[in-house]
Amino acid sequence: MTVSPGTSTPPVATIDRLADFAGRTVTLRGWLYNKSSKGKLHFVQLRDGSGMVQCVLFKKNVPEELFDAVGACGQESSLILEGEVVADERAPSGFELQVSGGHVVQNAEGYPITPKEHGSDFLLSRRHLWLRSKRQWAIMRVRDAVITGLRRFFDEQGFVCIDSPMFTPNACEGTSTLFEVGYFDRSAFLTQSGQLYAEASAMAMGKVYCFGPTFRAEKSKTRRHLTEFWMLEPEVAFANLADVMVLAEDMVTYVVKQVLERRRPELEVLERDLAKLEAIQTPFPRLTYAEAADILEADPDSEFVRGDDFGAPDETILSNRYDRPLMVTNYPAEVKSFYMKRDPEAPDTCLCVDMLGTEGVGEIIGGSQREDDLDLLLARIREHELPQEAFEWYLDLRRYGSVPHSGFGLGLERLVGWIAGVEHVRECIPFPRTIYRMEP
Ligand code: 4AD
Ligand code: MG
């Protein structure tokens, strides 16, 4: 097959849609992921962001300049290739491109990330390039489907998205983990959670969620901690704790199903055990903190001390008992936040919930019913030694039409890591910020 100069260029296709073009000649635009050459043949693995396909350049079928130029191309050179889309059972995409024309846009030399193994520090320093690798590509596409799935879920449930500010004058989740930033002639803090504002929004709109970056100056060096991460926080007027627990399990089940439907090839790249995801169905198991404490105390491998928050090994012991996420309620009030409502049935505990993912991934959601009584909330603010003036606006929500209400916060990167089967949350955000790094 030859293409004479002057013929109009074939339609531009993307690799994920090649099936629509079987047997036709198309233009693909992308980057050279890998290449092998055998005499009169070049095999180019071309990636275009939507997928990867093998492009075959047979010397006698392409202009000589193109054959030579591709032969000289290094990894990540940018290319525009034209050719026929041919079904090929052996190809992962189901197709290959039999190239007839095209050109090299830029010949890249010395691309630093080669198919050999690199250390994580090397890769993190080159995150701007590392994102092009197959595994990172797959994770980012899972993340995208998780975000879209979450937004679809809340939209279908009648929620209004109403976002909270990033600059805040005060703390929500404790003063020790705040990033302070200059704000003209005063200082501000980067938000740790949009919750307090989401509560105000819920009193205006009924069912709301906010979704944005949140910041924690935690000195945590674990695989679960970022200093900047995305949190989705629904807040529902007139809902009690049990209501938002149902919301949380429905949300997680919905999103897992969406990812299974829309990102199966990516999950296969990640070698995710799909049976484990297919098992995620409502209802999720529920335990109180006291019940969970009994289980841990009976376990010889646990160093758990009743009254403390669970450590990562404790969470693993608990979650390994189930094939679905576990919801633990009624933590001791001392280890939880000032805004959580006490359980009238067990007043030294809170009406709160943590959801632990399966396979030992730990907490993915934290939430609670909120204290809706003005005097009790004032007392909590004093007990926690928080400055009352800073919370006057929040207290107004209890002065004017206070109602029972509840909500939770979902850590996006932890959910993505769990669904994608990725150990470390730093691979679950495009440009991770941790205590060690904010470059690139
Ligand atoms: O449990 P947290 O601290 O809850 C709150 O901030 C509440 N105000 C949310 C609410 O009720 N609206 O955080 C919620 C979730 C955690 O379950 C976890 O998934 C994630 O946010 N998270 C982190 N993810 C990555 N890195 C960190 N440093 C995180 N800290 C919390
Ligand atoms: Mg928490």
GROMACS .gro file of N, CA and C and ligand atoms in nm, residues 172-173 192-193 195 216 218 224-226 229 231 233 339 363-367 370 407-411 414, ligand 1:
model
  109
  172CYS      N    1  -0.975   2.268   6.171
  172CYS     CA    2  -1.092   2.180   6.183
  172CYS      C    3  -1.051   2.050   6.250
  173GLU      N    4  -0.939   1.995   6.208
  173GLU     CA    5  -0.897   1.863   6.256
  173GLU      C    6  -0.781   1.868   6.355
  192GLN      N    7  -0.761   2.179   5.629
  192GLN     CA    8  -0.739   2.036   5.658
  192GLN      C    9  -0.860   1.954   5.621
  193SER      N   10  -0.972   2.023   5.601
  193SER     CA   11  -1.099   1.955   5.574
  193SER      C   12  -1.200   2.065   5.542
  195GLN      N   13  -1.508   2.037   5.594
  195GLN     CA   14  -1.630   1.999   5.666
  195GLN      C   15  -1.711   2.113   5.726
  216ARG      N   16  -0.232   1.862   5.521
  216ARG     CA   17  -0.199   1.822   5.658
  216ARG      C   18  -0.048   1.826   5.674
  218GLU      N   19   0.138   1.684   5.860
  218GLU     CA   20   0.170   1.570   5.945
  218GLU      C   21   0.310   1.523   5.915
  224ARG      N   22   0.048   0.582   5.351
  224ARG     CA   23  -0.089   0.631   5.343
  224ARG      C   24  -0.099   0.782   5.356
  225HIS      N   25   0.011   0.850   5.378
  225HIS     CA   26   0.004   0.993   5.408
  225HIS      C   27   0.066   1.082   5.302
  226LEU      N   28  -0.010   1.182   5.263
  226LEU     CA   29   0.038   1.290   5.178
  226LEU      C   30   0.018   1.418   5.258
  229PHE      N   31  -0.372   1.621   4.979
  229PHE     CA   32  -0.451   1.513   4.921
  229PHE      C   33  -0.591   1.564   4.894
  231MET      N   34  -0.997   1.538   4.916
  231MET     CA   35  -1.100   1.481   5.001
  231MET      C   36  -1.238   1.517   4.946
  233GLU      N   37  -1.624   1.534   5.063
  233GLU     CA   38  -1.696   1.540   5.191
  233GLU      C   39  -1.845   1.569   5.171
  339TYR      N   40  -1.620   1.837   6.711
  339TYR     CA   41  -1.753   1.857   6.652
  339TYR      C   42  -1.839   1.731   6.653
  363GLU      N   43  -0.776   0.299   5.689
  363GLU     CA   44  -0.889   0.392   5.683
  363GLU      C   45  -0.900   0.462   5.548
  364ILE      N   46  -1.017   0.456   5.488
  364ILE     CA   47  -1.041   0.534   5.366
  364ILE      C   48  -1.144   0.644   5.388
  365ILE      N   49  -1.228   0.627   5.492
  365ILE     CA   50  -1.332   0.726   5.521
  365ILE      C   51  -1.337   0.750   5.671
  366GLY      N   52  -1.358   0.876   5.710
  366GLY     CA   53  -1.385   0.909   5.850
  366GLY      C   54  -1.503   1.004   5.853
  367GLY      N   55  -1.598   0.976   5.941
  367GLY     CA   56  -1.715   1.064   5.945
  367GLY      C   57  -1.786   1.059   6.078
  370ARG      N   58  -2.284   1.524   6.371
  370ARG     CA   59  -2.223   1.645   6.428
  370ARG      C   60  -2.301   1.690   6.551
  407GLY      N   61  -2.205   1.365   5.821
  407GLY     CA   62  -2.129   1.363   5.696
  407GLY      C   63  -2.001   1.285   5.716
  408PHE      N   64  -1.923   1.276   5.610
  408PHE     CA   65  -1.794   1.207   5.622
  408PHE      C   66  -1.696   1.262   5.521
  409GLY      N   67  -1.571   1.223   5.537
  409GLY     CA   68  -1.466   1.263   5.444
  409GLY      C   69  -1.404   1.138   5.385
  410LEU      N   70  -1.394   1.137   5.252
  410LEU     CA   71  -1.332   1.025   5.182
  410LEU      C   72  -1.198   1.071   5.128
  411GLY      N   73  -1.092   1.000   5.161
  411GLY     CA   74  -0.960   1.032   5.107
  411GLY      C   75  -0.946   0.973   4.967
  414ARG      N   76  -0.647   0.740   4.890
  414ARG     CA   77  -0.656   0.610   4.958
  414ARG      C   78  -0.758   0.520   4.888
  4414AD     O1   79  -1.053   1.118   5.912
  4414AD     P1   80  -1.026   1.257   5.861
  4414AD     O2   81  -0.920   1.335   5.928
  4414AD     O3   82  -1.167   1.331   5.868
  4414AD     C1   83  -1.192   1.463   5.846
  4414AD     O4   84  -1.112   1.544   5.804
  4414AD     C2   85  -1.336   1.500   5.863
  4414AD     N1   86  -1.344   1.644   5.888
  4414AD     C3   87  -1.411   1.459   5.738
  4414AD     C4   88  -1.559   1.484   5.746
  4414AD     O5   89  -1.625   1.429   5.833
  4414AD     N2   90  -1.610   1.566   5.657
  4414AD     O6   91  -0.993   1.249   5.706
  4414AD     C5   92  -1.084   1.190   5.616
  4414AD     C6   93  -1.012   1.096   5.522
  4414AD     C7   94  -0.942   0.979   5.590
  4414AD     O7   95  -1.031   0.874   5.614
  4414AD     C8   96  -0.837   0.942   5.487
  4414AD     O8   97  -0.894   0.863   5.384
  4414AD     C9   98  -0.802   1.077   5.426
  4414AD     O9   99  -0.907   1.165   5.453
  4414AD     N3  100  -0.676   1.129   5.482
  4414AD    C10  101  -0.558   1.131   5.418
  4414AD     N4  102  -0.522   1.087   5.295
  4414AD    C11  103  -0.394   1.104   5.257
  4414AD     N5  104  -0.300   1.163   5.335
  4414AD    C12  105  -0.331   1.210   5.458
  4414AD     N6  106  -0.239   1.272   5.532
  4414AD    C13  107  -0.466   1.195   5.504
  4414AD     N7  108  -0.531   1.230   5.618
  4414AD    C14  109  -0.658   1.189   5.602
   0.00000   0.00000   0.00000
